[in-house]
Amino acid sequence: MGVLLSAFICARAQGSIVLTDVTQETGITFKHTDGGSGERHLVETVSAGLALLDYDNDGDVDIYFLNGAPLKGTKVDPKPRNRLYRNDGGMTFSDVTREAGVGDEGFGLGIAAGDYDNDGDVDIYLNNYGANVLYRNNGNGSFTDVTQEAGVANGFRVGSGVCFLDMDKDGDLDLYVSNYLEFSYEKHVPLTMAGVPVYANPRFYKPVPDNLYRNNGDGTFTDVTRESGIGASIGWGMGVVCADYDNDGDTDIIVANDVAENFLWQNDGTGKFVEVGLMTGLAYDFHGEGQGSMGVDCGDYDNDGWLDFYVTSYQRQLATLYRNLGDGQFEDVSLATAAGAATYAHVTWGNGIVDLDNDGHRDIFVVCGHLQDNVGLYDDTGTYLAENIVLMNTGQGKFIDVSKDSGSGLRVKLSSRGAAFDDLDNDGDIDVVILNSRETPTILRNDSENKGHWVQVRLIGVKTNRSGIGASVKVVAQDLTLVDEVHSGRGYQSHYGTRLHFGLGKRDRIDRIEVRWIGGGVDVFHDIAVDQRVTLTEGGS
């Protein structure tokens, strides 16, 4: 306890994590709408995610915001649409939605980005309430809607998280599309609590299976939901991340399900899946209860070489940290590590296991906000608007809530949904972008002063998928060994982190970087300088 207290005092004194609200300086004017007309349709509460991606290959991270759309009884002019903002450097952005051709007017929920056609630029998939959209990047700053020819509209469903992955290790990206529940205006459930109108619990609506599409390599996809095994289980899908949880060289799928057990789809290496959430310990929390799970992210918080998972949840539930024990099992360590600190009172959504102070230990960022905008009328413990949470990793198996000491960015009080993390100003630390329901977003610049060295890694596949998605990267810097993977789609219905970021602390040299390509070989790159961005190409070691 003395060590923990000492670390706490040190964090307060040094302000080791400082995030500054710079939204007004960025030039971003996007404002989210949930399309509501006062009828309280459930889909209003779950919009939306966002993506951080380099759509124009200029080395800067751009921002794509999803938006809702007018629901029955709502009239808006002009219609809301998604927005793409080009990074102009110096934390300033320009709205390039029109020229890029990505201003979808559908009801946006989830998003993932990846080079599905292996032509060297990143494409975008939108998971909507209604028909989904696949935008193919033309390589000249514009996109083309190729949904129909690709065969991935996915019917008229309520979407949620989405991921690109190479499920069968054949060198191209397949597509996992999570679905939330059966909803239509005819099935709308009006509900009151203590005489106050509220949004209905998801259990009033039937859960549905997710969908899996195999990339045919010719610009088209085939729905393989049934034959892959994915159709065998149904749930209220929310956030998704695809990751190799068992370090066997193939990509598995982790789904955060609302009001029920989470799914862990174990891949046999050929694109056939078995749901093993219960037997691995990832389905339920420490008490054996299914949570109102929202977002899911992964990262090796304890630097033992295995990816751990963090799942956000509903009010009066702790957000849950599942420690990977390395033997196919997970342990809920939320209480033991204090990784659930400050989350119990809130509905928590977007999240990231990211090293915010470059000390070599991954911290946790969680965004909050109730889905009931009138919760205070019937529950004096709930608040619609809430401050977000930063949990600093002490490096000794514990986290400390440093939110109150982490700058102006943590004093913003809104109802947040998606969150994404990357180095927006290319200064070597991780910044934060948050999509807020019914409001403008929040852009947080990382101004942490006492940060360590770092390296950022971008992968280019040759025989394997061009984006390097699914590849595992190990960085060895003197006494420190870090691992990470390239993911497409993660957190709460969002996409970020394709360029991997490693904080190195005081280590001033990197002995080697090992890359295990998904379905390919292993490359080892030696003697890498710190404090730089490196691009590693398959076969280039």
Coordinates of C-alpha atoms in Angstrom, one line a residue:
M1 CA 0.0 0.0 0.0
G2 CA 2.9 2.3 0.7
V3 CA 4.3 1.9 -2.8
L4 CA 0.8 2.6 -4.3
L5 CA 0.5 5.8 -2.2
S6 CA 3.9 6.9 -3.2
A7 CA 3.1 6.5 -6.9
F8 CA -0.1 8.4 -6.3
I9 CA 1.7 11.3 -4.7
C10 CA 4.3 11.3 -7.5
A11 CA 1.6 11.4 -10.2
R12 CA -0.1 14.4 -8.5
A13 CA 3.2 16.2 -8.1
Q14 CA 4.5 15.7 -11.6
G15 CA 1.3 15.7 -13.5
S16 CA 2.6 12.7 -15.5
I17 CA -0.4 12.6 -17.8
V18 CA -1.7 15.9 -19.0
L19 CA -4.4 16.1 -21.7
T20 CA -5.5 19.6 -22.9
D21 CA -8.8 20.4 -24.5
V22 CA -7.9 22.0 -27.9
T23 CA -11.2 21.4 -29.7
Q24 CA -11.8 25.1 -30.4
E25 CA -8.4 25.4 -32.0
T26 CA -8.7 22.5 -34.4
G27 CA -11.2 24.0 -36.9
I28 CA -13.5 21.0 -36.4
T29 CA -17.1 22.0 -36.5
F30 CA -18.8 18.6 -36.6
K31 CA -21.8 18.1 -34.4
H32 CA -23.4 14.8 -33.7
T33 CA -27.2 14.1 -33.8
D34 CA -29.0 11.0 -32.7
G35 CA -32.0 11.7 -34.9
G36 CA -34.4 11.6 -32.1
S37 CA -38.0 13.1 -32.2
G38 CA -38.9 12.6 -28.6
E39 CA -40.2 9.0 -29.1
R40 CA -37.1 7.6 -27.5
H41 CA -36.2 4.9 -30.1
L42 CA -33.5 2.7 -28.7
V43 CA -31.1 3.2 -31.6
E44 CA -30.6 6.9 -30.6
T45 CA -28.7 5.9 -27.5
V46 CA -25.9 3.9 -29.2
S47 CA -24.7 6.3 -31.9
A48 CA -21.8 6.5 -32.7
G49 CA -18.1 5.6 -33.2
L50 CA -15.3 7.4 -35.1
A51 CA -12.1 6.5 -37.0
L52 CA -8.6 7.8 -36.9
L53 CA -6.9 6.9 -40.2
D54 CA -4.4 8.3 -42.8
Y55 CA -6.7 8.3 -45.8
D56 CA -4.3 10.3 -48.1
N57 CA -1.1 8.5 -47.1
D58 CA 0.7 11.8 -46.1
G59 CA 1.8 10.6 -42.7
D60 CA -0.8 12.5 -40.7
V61 CA -3.7 11.0 -38.9
D62 CA -7.1 12.2 -40.2
I63 CA -10.5 12.0 -38.4
Y64 CA -13.8 10.5 -39.7
F65 CA -16.9 11.1 -37.5
L66 CA -20.0 9.1 -37.8
N67 CA -23.4 10.8 -37.4
G68 CA -27.0 9.8 -36.8
A69 CA -29.8 10.4 -39.2
P70 CA -33.4 11.7 -38.8
L71 CA -35.7 9.0 -37.4
K72 CA -39.4 8.8 -37.8
G73 CA -41.0 12.1 -36.8
T74 CA -37.8 14.1 -37.1
K75 CA -37.4 16.7 -39.8
V76 CA -33.9 18.3 -40.3
D77 CA -32.7 20.6 -43.0
P78 CA -30.0 20.1 -44.1
K79 CA -29.7 16.4 -43.4
P80 CA -26.8 15.4 -41.0
R81 CA -24.0 13.4 -42.5
N82 CA -20.7 11.8 -41.6
R83 CA -17.7 14.1 -41.8
L84 CA -14.1 13.5 -42.8
Y85 CA -11.4 16.0 -41.6
R86 CA -8.0 16.1 -43.2
N87 CA -5.1 16.7 -40.8
D88 CA -3.3 19.9 -41.9
G89 CA -0.6 19.6 -39.2
G90 CA -0.3 21.5 -35.9
M91 CA -3.6 20.0 -34.6
T92 CA -5.6 21.8 -37.3
F93 CA -8.1 20.1 -39.6
S94 CA -10.1 20.8 -42.8
D95 CA -13.4 19.4 -43.7
V96 CA -12.9 17.4 -46.9
T97 CA -16.1 15.4 -46.8
R98 CA -17.5 16.7 -50.1
E99 CA -14.4 16.2 -52.2
A100 CA -13.7 12.9 -50.6
G101 CA -17.2 11.7 -51.3
V102 CA -17.8 10.1 -47.9
G103 CA -20.7 12.1 -46.5
D104 CA -23.0 9.2 -45.9
E105 CA -26.4 10.3 -44.6
G106 CA -27.3 6.9 -43.1
F107 CA -27.7 6.3 -39.4
G108 CA -24.0 5.7 -38.4
L109 CA -23.0 3.3 -35.6
G110 CA -19.7 1.5 -36.2
I111 CA -16.7 1.9 -38.5
A112 CA -13.5 0.1 -39.5
A113 CA -10.8 0.9 -42.0
G114 CA -8.4 -1.3 -43.9
D115 CA -7.0 -1.9 -47.4
Y116 CA -9.4 -4.6 -48.4
D117 CA -8.2 -4.6 -52.1
N118 CA -4.5 -4.4 -51.3
D119 CA -3.8 -1.4 -53.5
G120 CA -1.9 0.6 -51.0
D121 CA -4.6 2.9 -49.5
V122 CA -7.1 2.6 -46.7
D123 CA -10.7 1.8 -47.4
I124 CA -13.7 2.5 -45.1
Y125 CA -16.6 0.3 -44.0
L126 CA -19.7 1.8 -42.2
N127 CA -22.0 -0.3 -40.0
N128 CA -25.3 1.6 -39.9
Y129 CA -28.9 1.2 -38.8
G130 CA -30.0 0.4 -42.3
A131 CA -27.9 -0.5 -45.2
N132 CA -24.1 -0.5 -44.6
V133 CA -21.5 1.2 -46.8
L134 CA -18.1 0.2 -48.2
Y135 CA -16.1 3.1 -49.5
R136 CA -13.1 2.1 -51.8
N137 CA -10.2 4.6 -51.6
N138 CA -9.4 5.8 -55.2
G139 CA -5.9 6.9 -54.1
N140 CA -6.4 10.5 -55.1
G141 CA -8.2 11.8 -52.0
S142 CA -11.6 10.5 -53.0
F143 CA -13.6 7.4 -52.4
T144 CA -16.2 5.4 -54.4
D145 CA -19.2 3.7 -52.8
V146 CA -18.8 0.0 -53.9
T147 CA -21.2 -1.6 -51.5
Q148 CA -23.5 -3.2 -54.0
E149 CA -20.8 -4.7 -56.2
A150 CA -18.9 -5.9 -53.1
G151 CA -22.0 -7.5 -51.7
V152 CA -21.6 -6.2 -48.1
A153 CA -24.8 -4.0 -47.6
N154 CA -25.7 -6.5 -44.8
G155 CA -29.5 -6.1 -45.1
F156 CA -31.4 -3.6 -43.0
R157 CA -30.0 -4.2 -39.5
V158 CA -29.0 -2.2 -36.4
G159 CA -25.2 -2.3 -36.7
S160 CA -22.6 -1.9 -34.0
G161 CA -18.8 -2.7 -34.1
V162 CA -17.1 -3.9 -37.2
C163 CA -13.6 -5.2 -38.0
F164 CA -11.4 -6.1 -41.0
L165 CA -9.3 -9.2 -40.3
D166 CA -7.6 -11.9 -42.3
M167 CA -9.5 -14.9 -40.9
D168 CA -8.0 -17.5 -43.2
K169 CA -4.5 -16.2 -43.6
D170 CA -4.8 -15.9 -47.4
G171 CA -3.5 -12.4 -47.7
D172 CA -6.6 -10.3 -48.0
L173 CA -9.0 -8.8 -45.5
D174 CA -12.3 -10.3 -44.5
L175 CA -15.0 -8.5 -42.7
Y176 CA -16.7 -9.1 -39.4
V177 CA -20.0 -7.1 -38.9
S178 CA -21.5 -7.1 -35.5
N179 CA -25.3 -6.5 -35.1
Y180 CA -27.1 -5.2 -32.1
L181 CA -30.8 -6.3 -32.0
E182 CA -34.0 -6.5 -34.0
F183 CA -35.5 -3.0 -34.1
S184 CA -38.2 -1.3 -36.2
Y185 CA -40.6 1.5 -35.6
E186 CA -43.4 -1.1 -35.3
K187 CA -41.4 -2.9 -32.6
H188 CA -40.7 0.2 -30.6
V189 CA -41.3 -0.3 -26.9
P190 CA -42.4 2.9 -25.0
L191 CA -41.4 2.7 -21.4
T192 CA -41.6 4.7 -18.2
M193 CA -39.7 4.6 -14.9
A194 CA -41.2 6.3 -11.9
G195 CA -43.5 8.0 -14.3
V196 CA -40.7 9.3 -16.4
P197 CA -40.4 8.2 -20.1
V198 CA -37.1 6.3 -20.7
Y199 CA -35.4 4.3 -23.4
A200 CA -36.2 0.6 -23.2
N201 CA -33.8 -2.0 -22.0
P202 CA -32.2 -4.0 -25.0
R203 CA -33.8 -7.1 -23.6
F204 CA -37.2 -5.9 -24.9
Y205 CA -35.8 -6.6 -28.4
K206 CA -34.5 -9.9 -29.8
P207 CA -30.7 -10.4 -30.2
V208 CA -29.4 -11.3 -33.7
P209 CA -26.3 -13.1 -35.0
D210 CA -23.4 -11.2 -36.3
N211 CA -22.2 -11.6 -39.9
L212 CA -18.9 -12.7 -41.4
Y213 CA -17.8 -11.9 -45.0
R214 CA -15.0 -13.7 -46.7
N215 CA -12.9 -11.6 -49.2
N216 CA -13.0 -13.3 -52.6
G217 CA -9.9 -11.4 -53.8
D218 CA -11.7 -9.9 -56.7
G219 CA -13.4 -6.9 -55.0
T220 CA -16.4 -9.0 -53.8
F221 CA -17.2 -10.7 -50.6
T222 CA -19.2 -13.9 -49.7
D223 CA -21.3 -14.2 -46.6
V224 CA -19.9 -17.1 -44.7
T225 CA -21.7 -16.6 -41.4
R226 CA -23.2 -20.0 -41.3
E227 CA -20.3 -22.2 -42.5
S228 CA -17.7 -20.3 -40.4
G229 CA -19.6 -21.1 -37.2
I230 CA -20.3 -17.4 -36.4
G231 CA -24.1 -17.9 -36.8
A232 CA -24.2 -20.5 -34.1
S233 CA -24.6 -17.9 -31.3
I234 CA -26.6 -14.8 -31.0
G235 CA -26.2 -11.7 -28.8
W236 CA -26.6 -8.0 -28.4
G237 CA -23.3 -7.1 -30.1
M238 CA -21.7 -3.8 -29.3
G239 CA -17.9 -3.2 -29.5
V240 CA -15.6 -5.7 -31.3
V241 CA -11.9 -6.3 -31.5
C242 CA -10.1 -9.0 -33.5
A243 CA -6.9 -10.2 -31.9
D244 CA -4.8 -13.3 -31.4
Y245 CA -5.6 -13.9 -27.7
D246 CA -3.9 -17.3 -27.5
N247 CA -0.8 -16.5 -29.5
D248 CA -1.3 -19.3 -32.0
G249 CA -0.7 -17.2 -35.1
D250 CA -4.3 -16.6 -36.2
T251 CA -6.9 -13.9 -35.5
D252 CA -9.7 -14.5 -33.0
I253 CA -12.8 -12.3 -32.5
I254 CA -13.9 -10.8 -29.2
V255 CA -17.4 -9.3 -29.0
A256 CA -18.7 -7.2 -26.1
N257 CA -22.4 -8.1 -25.8
D258 CA -24.9 -5.8 -24.1
V259 CA -27.0 -7.3 -21.2
A260 CA -25.5 -10.8 -21.8
E261 CA -22.3 -12.8 -21.9
N262 CA -19.4 -11.7 -24.1
F263 CA -18.3 -13.8 -27.0
L264 CA -14.8 -15.1 -27.8
W265 CA -14.7 -16.7 -31.2
Q266 CA -11.6 -18.9 -31.3
N267 CA -10.2 -19.3 -34.8
D268 CA -8.9 -22.7 -35.9
G269 CA -6.6 -21.0 -38.4
T270 CA -8.8 -21.6 -41.5
G271 CA -11.6 -19.2 -40.7
K272 CA -13.7 -21.6 -38.7
F273 CA -14.7 -20.4 -35.3
V274 CA -15.9 -21.9 -32.0
E275 CA -17.4 -19.7 -29.2
V276 CA -15.3 -20.2 -26.1
G277 CA -16.1 -17.1 -23.9
L278 CA -17.5 -19.2 -21.0
M279 CA -14.7 -21.7 -20.8
T280 CA -12.0 -19.0 -21.1
G281 CA -13.5 -16.7 -18.4
L282 CA -14.1 -13.8 -20.8
A283 CA -17.9 -14.2 -21.0
Y284 CA -18.7 -12.9 -17.4
D285 CA -17.2 -10.7 -14.8
F286 CA -15.7 -11.9 -11.4
H287 CA -19.2 -12.4 -10.0
G288 CA -20.3 -14.6 -12.9
E289 CA -22.6 -12.0 -14.2
G290 CA -23.1 -10.7 -17.8
Q291 CA -22.7 -7.0 -18.0
G292 CA -24.1 -4.2 -20.2
S293 CA -20.9 -4.4 -22.2
M294 CA -20.2 -1.5 -24.5
G295 CA -16.6 -1.2 -25.8
V296 CA -13.7 -3.6 -25.8
D297 CA -10.0 -2.9 -26.4
C298 CA -6.9 -5.0 -25.9
G299 CA -3.3 -4.4 -24.9
D300 CA -0.6 -6.0 -22.8
Y301 CA -1.0 -3.9 -19.7
D302 CA 1.4 -6.0 -17.6
N303 CA 4.1 -6.6 -20.2
D304 CA 4.0 -10.4 -20.0
G305 CA 3.6 -11.0 -23.7
W306 CA -0.1 -11.7 -23.8
L307 CA -2.9 -9.4 -24.8
D308 CA -5.4 -8.5 -22.1
F309 CA -8.9 -7.1 -22.6
Y310 CA -10.8 -4.2 -21.1
V311 CA -14.6 -4.0 -21.5
T312 CA -16.7 -1.0 -20.6
S313 CA -20.2 -1.4 -19.1
Y314 CA -23.4 0.0 -17.7
Q315 CA -24.0 2.1 -14.5
R316 CA -23.5 0.2 -11.2
Q317 CA -21.1 -2.2 -13.0
L318 CA -17.4 -2.0 -13.0
A319 CA -15.6 -1.7 -16.3
T320 CA -13.7 -5.0 -16.5
L321 CA -10.1 -5.8 -17.0
Y322 CA -9.5 -9.4 -18.1
R323 CA -5.9 -10.5 -17.5
N324 CA -4.7 -13.0 -20.0
L325 CA -3.1 -15.8 -18.0
G326 CA -1.4 -17.3 -21.0
D327 CA -3.0 -20.7 -20.8
G328 CA -6.2 -20.0 -22.6
Q329 CA -7.8 -18.5 -19.5
F330 CA -8.6 -15.0 -18.3
E331 CA -9.0 -13.6 -14.9
D332 CA -11.1 -10.5 -13.9
V333 CA -8.6 -8.3 -12.1
S334 CA -10.7 -5.1 -12.1
L335 CA -10.7 -4.9 -8.3
A336 CA -7.2 -6.3 -7.7
T337 CA -5.6 -3.8 -10.1
A338 CA -8.1 -0.9 -9.5
A339 CA -8.7 -0.9 -13.3
G340 CA -12.4 -0.5 -12.5
A341 CA -11.9 2.6 -10.4
A342 CA -14.3 5.5 -10.9
T343 CA -16.4 3.6 -13.5
Y344 CA -19.1 2.2 -11.2
A345 CA -21.2 5.4 -11.1
H346 CA -21.3 5.8 -14.9
V347 CA -22.3 4.2 -18.2
T348 CA -18.9 3.7 -19.9
W349 CA -18.4 3.5 -23.7
G350 CA -15.2 4.1 -25.7
N351 CA -11.9 3.0 -24.2
G352 CA -8.3 2.5 -24.9
I353 CA -5.4 0.6 -23.3
V354 CA -2.7 3.1 -24.4
D355 CA 0.6 4.4 -23.0
L356 CA -0.2 8.1 -22.4
D357 CA 3.1 9.1 -20.7
N358 CA 5.5 6.9 -22.7
D359 CA 6.8 5.1 -19.6
G360 CA 6.5 1.6 -21.1
H361 CA 3.3 0.8 -19.2
R362 CA -0.1 1.0 -20.9
D363 CA -2.7 3.3 -19.2
I364 CA -6.5 3.1 -19.5
F365 CA -8.7 5.9 -20.9
V366 CA -12.5 5.5 -20.5
V367 CA -15.3 7.8 -21.7
C368 CA -18.6 8.2 -19.8
G369 CA -22.1 9.4 -20.2
H370 CA -25.5 8.1 -19.4
L371 CA -27.8 7.1 -22.2
Q372 CA -30.9 8.4 -20.4
D373 CA -30.8 12.2 -20.7
N374 CA -33.4 12.5 -17.9
V375 CA -31.8 9.9 -15.5
G376 CA -31.7 12.5 -12.7
L377 CA -35.5 12.6 -12.6
Y378 CA -35.7 9.0 -11.3
D379 CA -32.2 8.1 -10.1
D380 CA -30.2 10.6 -8.1
T381 CA -27.0 8.5 -8.5
G382 CA -26.9 8.8 -12.3
T383 CA -25.8 11.7 -14.4
Y384 CA -26.3 12.1 -18.2
L385 CA -23.3 14.4 -18.6
A386 CA -20.0 13.1 -17.1
E387 CA -16.3 13.7 -17.0
N388 CA -14.1 11.0 -18.5
I389 CA -11.5 8.9 -16.7
V390 CA -7.8 8.3 -16.9
L391 CA -6.3 5.4 -15.0
M392 CA -2.5 5.6 -14.8
N393 CA -0.6 2.3 -14.9
T394 CA 2.0 2.3 -12.0
G395 CA 4.0 -0.5 -13.6
Q396 CA 3.4 -2.6 -10.5
G397 CA 0.2 -4.3 -11.5
K398 CA -2.0 -1.4 -10.3
F399 CA -3.8 1.6 -11.8
I400 CA -4.5 5.0 -10.2
D401 CA -7.3 7.3 -11.1
V402 CA -5.5 10.6 -12.0
S403 CA -8.4 12.2 -13.9
K404 CA -8.6 15.2 -11.6
D405 CA -4.9 15.9 -12.2
S406 CA -4.7 15.3 -15.9
G407 CA -5.5 18.7 -17.4
S408 CA -8.4 20.6 -18.9
G409 CA -9.3 17.7 -21.2
L410 CA -10.6 15.7 -18.2
R411 CA -12.9 18.5 -17.0
V412 CA -15.1 18.4 -20.1
K413 CA -18.5 17.1 -19.1
L414 CA -20.6 15.6 -21.9
S415 CA -22.3 12.3 -22.8
S416 CA -19.6 10.6 -24.7
R417 CA -19.7 7.5 -27.0
G418 CA -16.8 6.6 -29.3
A419 CA -13.2 7.4 -28.5
A420 CA -10.0 7.0 -30.5
F421 CA -6.3 7.3 -29.8
D422 CA -3.3 8.3 -32.0
D423 CA -0.6 10.8 -32.4
L424 CA -2.4 13.6 -34.2
D425 CA 0.4 16.2 -34.2
N426 CA 3.3 13.7 -34.7
D427 CA 5.1 14.8 -31.6
G428 CA 5.6 11.3 -30.2
D429 CA 2.7 10.9 -27.8
I430 CA -0.9 9.7 -28.0
D431 CA -3.7 12.3 -28.3
V432 CA -7.4 11.5 -27.9
V433 CA -10.5 12.2 -30.0
I434 CA -14.0 11.7 -28.4
L435 CA -17.4 11.7 -30.2
N436 CA -20.1 13.1 -27.9
S437 CA -23.7 12.3 -28.3
R438 CA -25.8 15.3 -29.5
E439 CA -22.7 17.6 -29.3
T440 CA -19.4 18.6 -30.8
P441 CA -16.5 16.3 -30.3
T442 CA -13.6 16.7 -27.9
I443 CA -10.0 16.8 -29.1
L444 CA -7.4 16.3 -26.4
R445 CA -3.7 17.2 -27.1
N446 CA -1.2 15.2 -25.0
D447 CA 0.9 17.8 -23.1
S448 CA 2.5 15.4 -20.7
E449 CA 5.9 16.8 -19.8
N450 CA 7.7 14.0 -18.1
K451 CA 7.3 11.5 -20.9
G452 CA 9.8 8.9 -22.0
H453 CA 11.2 7.8 -25.4
W454 CA 9.0 6.2 -28.0
V455 CA 8.8 4.5 -31.3
Q456 CA 5.8 4.3 -33.8
V457 CA 5.6 1.4 -36.2
R458 CA 3.7 1.2 -39.5
L459 CA 3.6 -2.1 -41.3
I460 CA 3.4 -2.8 -45.0
G461 CA 2.5 -6.4 -46.0
V462 CA 3.7 -7.8 -49.3
K463 CA 2.6 -11.5 -49.3
T464 CA 0.2 -10.8 -46.5
N465 CA -2.5 -8.1 -46.4
R466 CA -1.1 -4.7 -47.3
S467 CA -2.3 -3.0 -44.0
G468 CA -0.5 -5.5 -41.8
I469 CA -3.7 -6.1 -39.9
G470 CA -3.3 -9.1 -37.6
A471 CA 0.5 -8.9 -37.5
S472 CA 2.1 -9.1 -34.1
V473 CA 5.0 -6.8 -33.2
K474 CA 7.5 -7.2 -30.4
V475 CA 9.8 -4.4 -29.4
V476 CA 12.9 -5.2 -27.3
A477 CA 14.6 -2.2 -25.8
Q478 CA 17.2 -3.2 -23.2
D479 CA 15.3 -4.6 -20.2
L480 CA 11.9 -3.8 -21.7
T481 CA 9.9 -6.1 -24.0
L482 CA 6.6 -4.8 -25.4
V483 CA 4.1 -6.5 -27.7
D484 CA 1.1 -5.3 -29.7
E485 CA -0.9 -6.1 -32.8
V486 CA -2.3 -4.2 -35.7
H487 CA -6.1 -4.0 -35.4
S488 CA -8.9 -2.7 -37.6
G489 CA -11.9 -1.8 -35.6
R490 CA -11.9 -1.7 -31.7
G491 CA -13.1 0.1 -28.6
Y492 CA -16.7 1.3 -28.9
Q493 CA -17.7 1.0 -32.6
S494 CA -14.5 2.8 -33.6
H495 CA -11.2 2.4 -35.4
Y496 CA -7.7 3.6 -34.4
G497 CA -4.1 2.6 -33.8
T498 CA -3.2 1.0 -37.1
R499 CA 0.2 2.8 -36.6
L500 CA 1.4 1.1 -33.4
H501 CA 2.8 3.3 -30.6
F502 CA 5.3 2.0 -28.0
G503 CA 6.4 4.1 -25.0
L504 CA 9.9 3.2 -24.0
G505 CA 10.5 5.1 -20.8
K506 CA 14.2 5.9 -20.3
R507 CA 15.5 3.3 -22.8
D508 CA 17.5 5.2 -25.4
R509 CA 17.9 2.4 -27.9
I510 CA 15.9 -0.4 -29.4
D511 CA 17.7 -3.7 -29.8
R512 CA 15.3 -5.3 -32.2
I513 CA 11.7 -5.2 -33.5
E514 CA 10.2 -8.6 -34.4
V515 CA 7.2 -8.7 -36.7
R516 CA 5.1 -11.9 -37.1
W517 CA 3.0 -11.4 -40.1
I518 CA -0.5 -13.0 -40.2
G519 CA -0.2 -16.1 -42.3
G520 CA 3.4 -15.2 -43.2
G521 CA 6.9 -15.4 -41.8
V522 CA 8.8 -13.4 -39.1
D523 CA 11.0 -10.4 -39.8
V524 CA 13.5 -9.1 -37.3
F525 CA 14.8 -5.5 -37.6
H526 CA 17.9 -4.6 -35.5
D527 CA 19.3 -1.4 -33.9
I528 CA 16.4 1.0 -34.3
A529 CA 16.7 4.5 -33.1
V530 CA 14.2 5.8 -30.6
D531 CA 11.8 8.8 -30.9
Q532 CA 10.9 8.2 -34.6
R533 CA 8.2 6.7 -36.8
V534 CA 9.4 3.7 -38.8
T535 CA 7.8 1.8 -41.7
L536 CA 8.6 -1.9 -41.8
T537 CA 8.0 -3.8 -45.0
E538 CA 7.4 -7.6 -45.0
G539 CA 10.6 -9.3 -46.1
G540 CA 12.7 -6.2 -45.5
S541 CA 14.7 -7.4 -42.5

